[in-house]
Amino acid sequence: MKLLMFELSGDRRLGALRPGHEQELVDLSPVAHDLLALIDAGEEGLDEARRSIIKPAGAVHSLESVRLLPPLDPPRGNIIGIGRNYQKHAEETAAGNHAAEPPTVFTKAITSITGPTDDIAVDPAVSDKIDWEVELAVVIGRRGANIDRQNGFDHVFGYMVINDVSARDIQMGWGGQYFKGKSLDRSSPIGPWVVTRDEIPEPQRLGLALRVNGQLKQDGNTRDMIYPVDALVEWTSKGMTLLPGAVIATGTPDGVGFARTPPEFLKPGDVMETEVEGIGALTNRIVAAKARA
Ligand code: ZN
């Protein structure tokens, strides 16, 4: 299933793409009020959702008639970010050090997420070095700590796309501030939906692409992850409980803006398309704005 949140008459509602008719979505409000509630309902909830989209119990809408919202708003806890999980990206960002080292773990504030088609408002007085990062995001479905790699996928609910938008001046200022540089308000789109694990049997064979104004900037594949998804579940859960509804952003391939020659950063008017094969794409425009309270 492709599970999503959408806005209808000012309400947030759970829905799913209609199988075989993916230009339409089925309202799943009768099953659960949001995706987090559905994840918490476990297998029973998923079974009910599956029945409801085959023989729609709820209303059917055309996809283009509704506004898609972030599938999880907020996720359960800060987004867990993985830094330098692709060798070529590790090389482009670490001058002189080309060894395959374990990736960095950091987090992004829950307030940093935004919707799949939302504009990203950036105050140039806060940052003028806004950069892109296409990533596969893993949504955790089952609580666990110290999860062995061979059981890693049992804890995965599904997958979505994330653009781990990063303010490089903040990230690299003040002695190195991943958390703050990757947590600007409403800067990082997620979605457009969560594809359940059963529909992505081979998560390590997915193409990743990021375009700015139609120009391809990142062109990677999840097969090049240093730590694949099950290994990330094992490592991040070591001594630290992963909760249902938690999100792991699994790292970005090479081609980010700041590592280019000369460096490139986003400016107002730029449009990013962030795509993961088999999942979908996010389309977001950068707009200039005064920082909001
Ligand atoms: Zn990232």
CSV table of N, CA, C and O in Angstrom, one decimal, residues 88-179:
chain,number,residue,atom,x,y,z
A,88,LYS,N,31.0,7.5,-2.3
A,88,LYS,CA,31.4,8.7,-3.1
A,88,LYS,C,31.0,10.0,-2.4
A,88,LYS,O,31.7,11.0,-2.6
A,89,HIS,N,29.9,10.0,-1.7
A,89,HIS,CA,29.5,11.2,-1.0
A,89,HIS,C,30.5,11.4,0.2
A,89,HIS,O,30.9,12.5,0.5
A,90,ALA,N,30.9,10.3,0.9
A,90,ALA,CA,31.9,10.4,1.9
A,90,ALA,C,33.2,11.1,1.4
A,90,ALA,O,33.8,11.9,2.0
A,91,GLU,N,33.5,10.6,0.2
A,91,GLU,CA,34.8,11.2,-0.4
A,91,GLU,C,34.6,12.6,-0.8
A,91,GLU,O,35.5,13.4,-0.6
A,92,GLU,N,33.4,13.0,-1.4
A,92,GLU,CA,33.3,14.4,-1.8
A,92,GLU,C,33.3,15.4,-0.6
A,92,GLU,O,33.5,16.6,-0.8
A,93,THR,N,32.9,14.9,0.6
A,93,THR,CA,32.8,15.8,1.7
A,93,THR,C,33.9,15.7,2.7
A,93,THR,O,34.1,16.5,3.6
A,94,ALA,N,34.8,14.7,2.5
A,94,ALA,CA,35.9,14.5,3.5
A,94,ALA,C,37.2,14.6,2.7
A,94,ALA,O,37.7,13.6,2.2
A,95,ALA,N,37.8,15.8,2.6
A,95,ALA,CA,39.0,15.9,1.8
A,95,ALA,C,40.2,15.1,2.4
A,95,ALA,O,40.4,15.2,3.6
A,96,GLY,N,40.8,14.3,1.6
A,96,GLY,CA,42.0,13.5,2.1
A,96,GLY,C,41.7,12.2,2.8
A,96,GLY,O,42.5,11.4,2.9
A,97,ASN,N,40.4,12.0,3.3
A,97,ASN,CA,40.1,10.8,4.0
A,97,ASN,C,39.1,9.9,3.2
A,97,ASN,O,37.9,10.2,3.2
A,98,HIS,N,39.6,8.9,2.6
A,98,HIS,CA,38.8,8.2,1.7
A,98,HIS,C,38.4,6.8,2.2
A,98,HIS,O,37.9,5.9,1.5
A,99,ALA,N,38.8,6.5,3.4
A,99,ALA,CA,38.5,5.2,4.0
A,99,ALA,C,37.0,5.0,4.2
A,99,ALA,O,36.3,6.0,4.5
A,100,ALA,N,36.4,3.8,4.1
A,100,ALA,CA,35.0,3.6,4.3
A,100,ALA,C,34.8,3.4,5.8
A,100,ALA,O,35.0,2.3,6.4
A,101,GLU,N,34.4,4.5,6.4
A,101,GLU,CA,34.2,4.5,7.9
A,101,GLU,C,32.8,4.3,8.2
A,101,GLU,O,31.9,4.7,7.4
A,102,PRO,N,32.4,3.9,9.4
A,102,PRO,CA,31.0,3.8,9.8
A,102,PRO,C,30.4,5.2,9.7
A,102,PRO,O,31.1,6.2,9.9
A,103,PRO,N,29.1,5.3,9.3
A,103,PRO,CA,28.5,6.6,9.1
A,103,PRO,C,28.2,7.3,10.4
A,103,PRO,O,28.3,6.7,11.5
A,104,THR,N,28.0,8.6,10.3
A,104,THR,CA,27.6,9.4,11.5
A,104,THR,C,26.1,9.3,11.7
A,104,THR,O,25.3,9.3,10.8
A,105,VAL,N,25.7,9.3,13.0
A,105,VAL,CA,24.3,9.4,13.3
A,105,VAL,C,24.0,10.8,13.9
A,105,VAL,O,24.7,11.2,14.8
A,106,PHE,N,22.9,11.4,13.4
A,106,PHE,CA,22.5,12.7,13.9
A,106,PHE,C,21.0,12.8,13.9
A,106,PHE,O,20.4,11.8,13.5
A,107,THR,N,20.4,13.8,14.4
A,107,THR,CA,18.9,13.9,14.3
A,107,THR,C,18.5,15.3,13.7
A,107,THR,O,19.3,16.2,13.6
A,108,LYS,N,17.3,15.3,13.2
A,108,LYS,CA,16.6,16.5,12.7
A,108,LYS,C,15.4,16.7,13.5
A,108,LYS,O,14.6,15.8,13.8
A,109,ALA,N,15.2,18.0,13.9
A,109,ALA,CA,14.0,18.3,14.7
A,109,ALA,C,12.7,17.9,14.0
A,109,ALA,O,12.6,18.0,12.8
A,110,ILE,N,11.7,17.5,14.8
A,110,ILE,CA,10.4,17.2,14.2
A,110,ILE,C,9.7,18.4,13.5
A,110,ILE,O,8.9,18.2,12.6
A,111,THR,N,10.1,19.6,13.9
A,111,THR,CA,9.6,20.8,13.3
A,111,THR,C,10.3,21.1,11.9
A,111,THR,O,9.9,22.1,11.3
A,112,SER,N,11.2,20.3,11.5
A,112,SER,CA,11.9,20.5,10.2
A,112,SER,C,11.2,19.9,9.0
A,112,SER,O,11.6,20.2,7.9
A,113,ILE,N,10.2,19.1,9.3
A,113,ILE,CA,9.6,18.5,8.1
A,113,ILE,C,8.5,19.4,7.4
A,113,ILE,O,7.9,20.3,8.1
A,114,THR,N,8.3,19.1,6.1
A,114,THR,CA,7.2,19.8,5.4
A,114,THR,C,6.6,18.8,4.4
A,114,THR,O,7.1,17.7,4.2
A,115,GLY,N,5.6,19.3,3.7
A,115,GLY,CA,4.9,18.4,2.8
A,115,GLY,C,5.5,18.2,1.4
A,115,GLY,O,6.5,18.9,1.1
A,116,PRO,N,5.0,17.2,0.7
A,116,PRO,CA,5.7,16.8,-0.6
A,116,PRO,C,5.7,17.8,-1.7
A,116,PRO,O,6.5,17.7,-2.6
A,117,THR,N,4.8,18.8,-1.6
A,117,THR,CA,4.7,19.8,-2.6
A,117,THR,C,4.8,21.2,-2.1
A,117,THR,O,4.6,22.2,-2.8
A,118,ASP,N,5.1,21.3,-0.8
A,118,ASP,CA,5.1,22.6,-0.1
A,118,ASP,C,6.3,23.5,-0.5
A,118,ASP,O,7.4,23.0,-0.8
A,119,ASP,N,6.1,24.8,-0.6
A,119,ASP,CA,7.2,25.7,-0.7
A,119,ASP,C,8.1,25.7,0.5
A,119,ASP,O,7.6,25.4,1.7
A,120,ILE,N,9.4,25.9,0.4
A,120,ILE,CA,10.3,25.9,1.5
A,120,ILE,C,10.8,27.4,1.7
A,120,ILE,O,11.5,27.9,0.8
A,121,ALA,N,10.3,28.0,2.7
A,121,ALA,CA,10.6,29.4,3.0
A,121,ALA,C,11.9,29.5,3.8
A,121,ALA,O,12.0,28.9,4.9
A,122,VAL,N,12.8,30.3,3.2
A,122,VAL,CA,14.1,30.4,3.9
A,122,VAL,C,14.4,31.9,4.1
A,122,VAL,O,14.3,32.7,3.1
A,123,ASP,N,14.7,32.3,5.3
A,123,ASP,CA,15.1,33.7,5.5
A,123,ASP,C,16.6,33.8,5.2
A,123,ASP,O,17.4,33.2,5.9
A,124,PRO,N,17.0,34.6,4.2
A,124,PRO,CA,18.5,34.7,3.9
A,124,PRO,C,19.3,35.2,5.1
A,124,PRO,O,20.5,35.0,5.1
A,125,ALA,N,18.7,35.9,6.0
A,125,ALA,CA,19.4,36.3,7.2
A,125,ALA,C,19.7,35.1,8.2
A,125,ALA,O,20.6,35.2,9.0
A,126,VAL,N,19.0,34.0,8.0
A,126,VAL,CA,19.2,32.9,8.8
A,126,VAL,C,20.3,32.0,8.1
A,126,VAL,O,21.2,31.5,8.8
A,127,SER,N,20.1,31.7,6.8
A,127,SER,CA,21.0,30.9,6.0
A,127,SER,C,21.0,31.3,4.6
A,127,SER,O,19.9,31.5,4.0
A,128,ASP,N,22.2,31.4,4.0
A,128,ASP,CA,22.2,31.6,2.5
A,128,ASP,C,23.0,30.5,1.9
A,128,ASP,O,23.5,30.6,0.8
A,129,LYS,N,23.1,29.3,2.6
A,129,LYS,CA,23.8,28.2,2.0
A,129,LYS,C,22.9,26.9,2.2
A,129,LYS,O,23.3,25.9,2.8
A,130,ILE,N,21.7,27.0,1.5
A,130,ILE,CA,20.7,25.9,1.6
A,130,ILE,C,21.1,24.9,0.5
A,130,ILE,O,21.2,25.2,-0.6
A,131,ASP,N,21.1,23.6,0.9
A,131,ASP,CA,21.6,22.5,0.1
A,131,ASP,C,20.6,21.4,0.1
A,131,ASP,O,19.8,21.3,1.0
A,132,TRP,N,20.7,20.5,-0.9
A,132,TRP,CA,19.8,19.4,-1.1
A,132,TRP,C,20.4,18.1,-0.7
A,132,TRP,O,21.7,17.9,-0.8
A,133,GLU,N,19.6,17.1,-0.4
A,133,GLU,CA,20.1,15.7,-0.1
A,133,GLU,C,18.9,14.7,-0.4
A,133,GLU,O,18.1,14.6,0.5
A,134,VAL,N,18.9,14.0,-1.5
A,134,VAL,CA,17.9,13.0,-1.7
A,134,VAL,C,18.2,11.8,-0.9
A,134,VAL,O,19.4,11.4,-0.8
A,135,GLU,N,17.2,11.2,-0.2
A,135,GLU,CA,17.5,10.0,0.6
A,135,GLU,C,16.3,9.1,0.6
A,135,GLU,O,15.1,9.5,0.6
A,136,LEU,N,16.5,7.8,0.8
A,136,LEU,CA,15.5,6.9,1.2
A,136,LEU,C,15.2,7.0,2.7
A,136,LEU,O,16.2,6.9,3.5
A,137,ALA,N,14.0,7.2,3.1
A,137,ALA,CA,13.6,7.2,4.5
A,137,ALA,C,12.9,5.9,4.9
A,137,ALA,O,12.1,5.4,4.1
A,138,VAL,N,13.3,5.4,6.0
A,138,VAL,CA,12.8,4.2,6.5
A,138,VAL,C,11.8,4.5,7.7
A,138,VAL,O,12.2,5.3,8.6
A,139,VAL,N,10.6,4.0,7.6
A,139,VAL,CA,9.6,4.2,8.7
A,139,VAL,C,9.6,3.0,9.6
A,139,VAL,O,9.4,1.9,9.1
A,140,ILE,N,9.9,3.1,10.9
A,140,ILE,CA,9.9,2.0,11.8
A,140,ILE,C,8.4,1.6,12.1
A,140,ILE,O,7.6,2.5,12.4
A,141,GLY,N,8.1,0.3,12.2
A,141,GLY,CA,6.8,-0.2,12.5
A,141,GLY,C,6.7,-0.9,13.8
A,141,GLY,O,5.6,-0.9,14.4
A,142,ARG,N,7.8,-1.4,14.3
A,142,ARG,CA,7.7,-2.2,15.5
A,142,ARG,C,8.8,-1.7,16.5
A,142,ARG,O,10.0,-1.6,16.1
A,143,ARG,N,8.4,-1.5,17.7
A,143,ARG,CA,9.3,-1.1,18.8
A,143,ARG,C,10.4,-2.1,19.0
A,143,ARG,O,10.2,-3.3,18.9
A,144,GLY,N,11.7,-1.6,19.2
A,144,GLY,CA,12.7,-2.6,19.5
A,144,GLY,C,14.0,-1.9,19.8
A,144,GLY,O,14.3,-0.8,19.4
A,145,ALA,N,14.8,-2.6,20.6
A,145,ALA,CA,16.2,-2.2,20.9
A,145,ALA,C,17.1,-3.4,20.7
A,145,ALA,O,16.7,-4.5,20.8
A,146,ASN,N,18.4,-3.1,20.4
A,146,ASN,CA,19.3,-4.2,20.2
A,146,ASN,C,18.8,-5.2,19.1
A,146,ASN,O,18.9,-6.4,19.4
A,147,ILE,N,18.4,-4.7,18.0
A,147,ILE,CA,17.8,-5.6,17.0
A,147,ILE,C,18.9,-6.2,16.2
A,147,ILE,O,19.8,-5.4,15.7
A,148,ASP,N,18.9,-7.5,16.0
A,148,ASP,CA,19.9,-8.1,15.2
A,148,ASP,C,19.7,-7.8,13.7
A,148,ASP,O,18.5,-7.7,13.3
A,149,ARG,N,20.8,-7.7,13.0
A,149,ARG,CA,20.6,-7.3,11.5
A,149,ARG,C,19.6,-8.3,10.8
A,149,ARG,O,18.8,-7.8,10.0
A,150,GLN,N,19.7,-9.6,11.1
A,150,GLN,CA,18.8,-10.5,10.4
A,150,GLN,C,17.4,-10.3,10.7
A,150,GLN,O,16.5,-10.8,9.9
A,151,ASN,N,17.0,-9.6,11.8
A,151,ASN,CA,15.6,-9.3,12.1
A,151,ASN,C,15.3,-7.8,11.7
A,151,ASN,O,14.2,-7.4,12.0
A,152,GLY,N,16.3,-7.1,11.1
A,152,GLY,CA,16.1,-5.7,10.9
A,152,GLY,C,14.8,-5.3,10.2
A,152,GLY,O,14.1,-4.4,10.5
A,153,PHE,N,14.5,-6.1,9.1
A,153,PHE,CA,13.4,-5.7,8.3
A,153,PHE,C,12.0,-6.0,9.0
A,153,PHE,O,11.0,-5.4,8.6
A,154,ASP,N,12.1,-6.9,10.0
A,154,ASP,CA,10.8,-7.1,10.8
A,154,ASP,C,10.3,-5.8,11.4
A,154,ASP,O,9.2,-5.7,11.8
A,155,HIS,N,11.3,-4.9,11.6
A,155,HIS,CA,10.9,-3.6,12.3
A,155,HIS,C,10.6,-2.5,11.4
A,155,HIS,O,10.3,-1.4,11.8
A,156,VAL,N,10.7,-2.8,10.1
A,156,VAL,CA,10.5,-1.7,9.1
A,156,VAL,C,9.0,-1.8,8.7
A,156,VAL,O,8.5,-2.8,8.2
A,157,PHE,N,8.3,-0.6,8.8
A,157,PHE,CA,6.9,-0.5,8.3
A,157,PHE,C,6.9,-0.2,6.9
A,157,PHE,O,6.1,-0.8,6.1
A,158,GLY,N,7.7,0.7,6.4
A,158,GLY,CA,7.7,1.1,5.0
A,158,GLY,C,8.8,2.1,4.7
A,158,GLY,O,9.7,2.4,5.5
A,159,TYR,N,8.6,2.7,3.5
A,159,TYR,CA,9.6,3.6,3.0
A,159,TYR,C,9.0,4.8,2.4
A,159,TYR,O,7.9,4.8,1.9
A,160,MET,N,9.7,5.9,2.5
A,160,MET,CA,9.3,7.2,1.8
A,160,MET,C,10.5,7.9,1.3
A,160,MET,O,11.6,7.5,1.5
A,161,VAL,N,10.3,9.0,0.7
A,161,VAL,CA,11.4,9.9,0.2
A,161,VAL,C,11.6,11.0,1.2
A,161,VAL,O,10.6,11.5,1.8
A,162,ILE,N,12.8,11.4,1.5
A,162,ILE,CA,13.1,12.6,2.2
A,162,ILE,C,14.1,13.4,1.5
A,162,ILE,O,15.1,12.8,0.9
A,163,ASN,N,14.0,14.7,1.5
A,163,ASN,CA,15.0,15.6,1.0
A,163,ASN,C,15.6,16.2,2.3
A,163,ASN,O,14.9,17.1,2.9
A,164,ASP,N,16.8,15.8,2.7
A,164,ASP,CA,17.4,16.2,4.0
A,164,ASP,C,18.0,17.6,3.7
A,164,ASP,O,19.3,17.7,3.7
A,165,VAL,N,17.2,18.6,3.6
A,165,VAL,CA,17.7,19.9,3.3
A,165,VAL,C,18.5,20.4,4.4
A,165,VAL,O,18.2,20.3,5.6
A,166,SER,N,19.7,21.0,4.1
A,166,SER,CA,20.7,21.3,5.1
A,166,SER,C,21.2,22.8,4.9
A,166,SER,O,21.5,23.2,3.7
A,167,ALA,N,21.2,23.5,5.9
A,167,ALA,CA,21.8,24.9,5.9
A,167,ALA,C,23.3,24.7,6.2
A,167,ALA,O,23.7,24.5,7.4
A,168,ARG,N,24.1,24.7,5.2
A,168,ARG,CA,25.6,24.3,5.4
A,168,ARG,C,26.3,25.3,6.2
A,168,ARG,O,27.2,24.9,7.0
A,169,ASP,N,25.9,26.6,6.1
A,169,ASP,CA,26.6,27.6,7.0
A,169,ASP,C,26.4,27.3,8.4
A,169,ASP,O,27.3,27.5,9.3
A,170,ILE,N,25.1,26.9,8.8
A,170,ILE,CA,24.8,26.6,10.2
A,170,ILE,C,25.4,25.3,10.6
A,170,ILE,O,26.0,25.1,11.6
A,171,GLN,N,25.3,24.3,9.7
A,171,GLN,CA,25.8,22.9,10.0
A,171,GLN,C,27.3,23.0,10.2
A,171,GLN,O,27.8,22.3,11.1
A,172,MET,N,28.0,23.8,9.5
A,172,MET,CA,29.5,23.8,9.7
A,172,MET,C,30.0,25.0,10.5
A,172,MET,O,31.2,25.0,10.8
A,173,GLY,N,29.1,25.8,11.0
A,173,GLY,CA,29.5,26.9,11.9
A,173,GLY,C,29.5,26.4,13.4
A,173,GLY,O,29.2,25.3,13.7
A,174,TRP,N,29.9,27.3,14.2
A,174,TRP,CA,29.9,27.0,15.7
A,174,TRP,C,30.5,25.7,16.0
A,174,TRP,O,30.1,25.0,16.9
A,175,GLY,N,31.6,25.3,15.3
A,175,GLY,CA,32.3,24.1,15.6
A,175,GLY,C,31.7,22.9,15.0
A,175,GLY,O,32.1,21.8,15.3
A,176,GLY,N,30.6,23.0,14.3
A,176,GLY,CA,29.9,21.8,13.7
A,176,GLY,C,28.6,21.5,14.3
A,176,GLY,O,28.6,21.0,15.5
A,177,GLN,N,27.5,21.8,13.6
A,177,GLN,CA,26.2,21.7,14.2
A,177,GLN,C,25.2,21.0,13.3
A,177,GLN,O,24.4,21.6,12.7
A,178,TYR,N,25.4,19.7,13.2
A,178,TYR,CA,24.4,18.9,12.3
A,178,TYR,C,23.0,19.2,12.7
A,178,TYR,O,22.2,19.4,11.9
A,179,PHE,N,22.7,19.1,14.0
A,179,PHE,CA,21.3,19.2,14.5
A,179,PHE,C,20.7,20.5,14.0
A,179,PHE,O,19.6,20.5,13.4
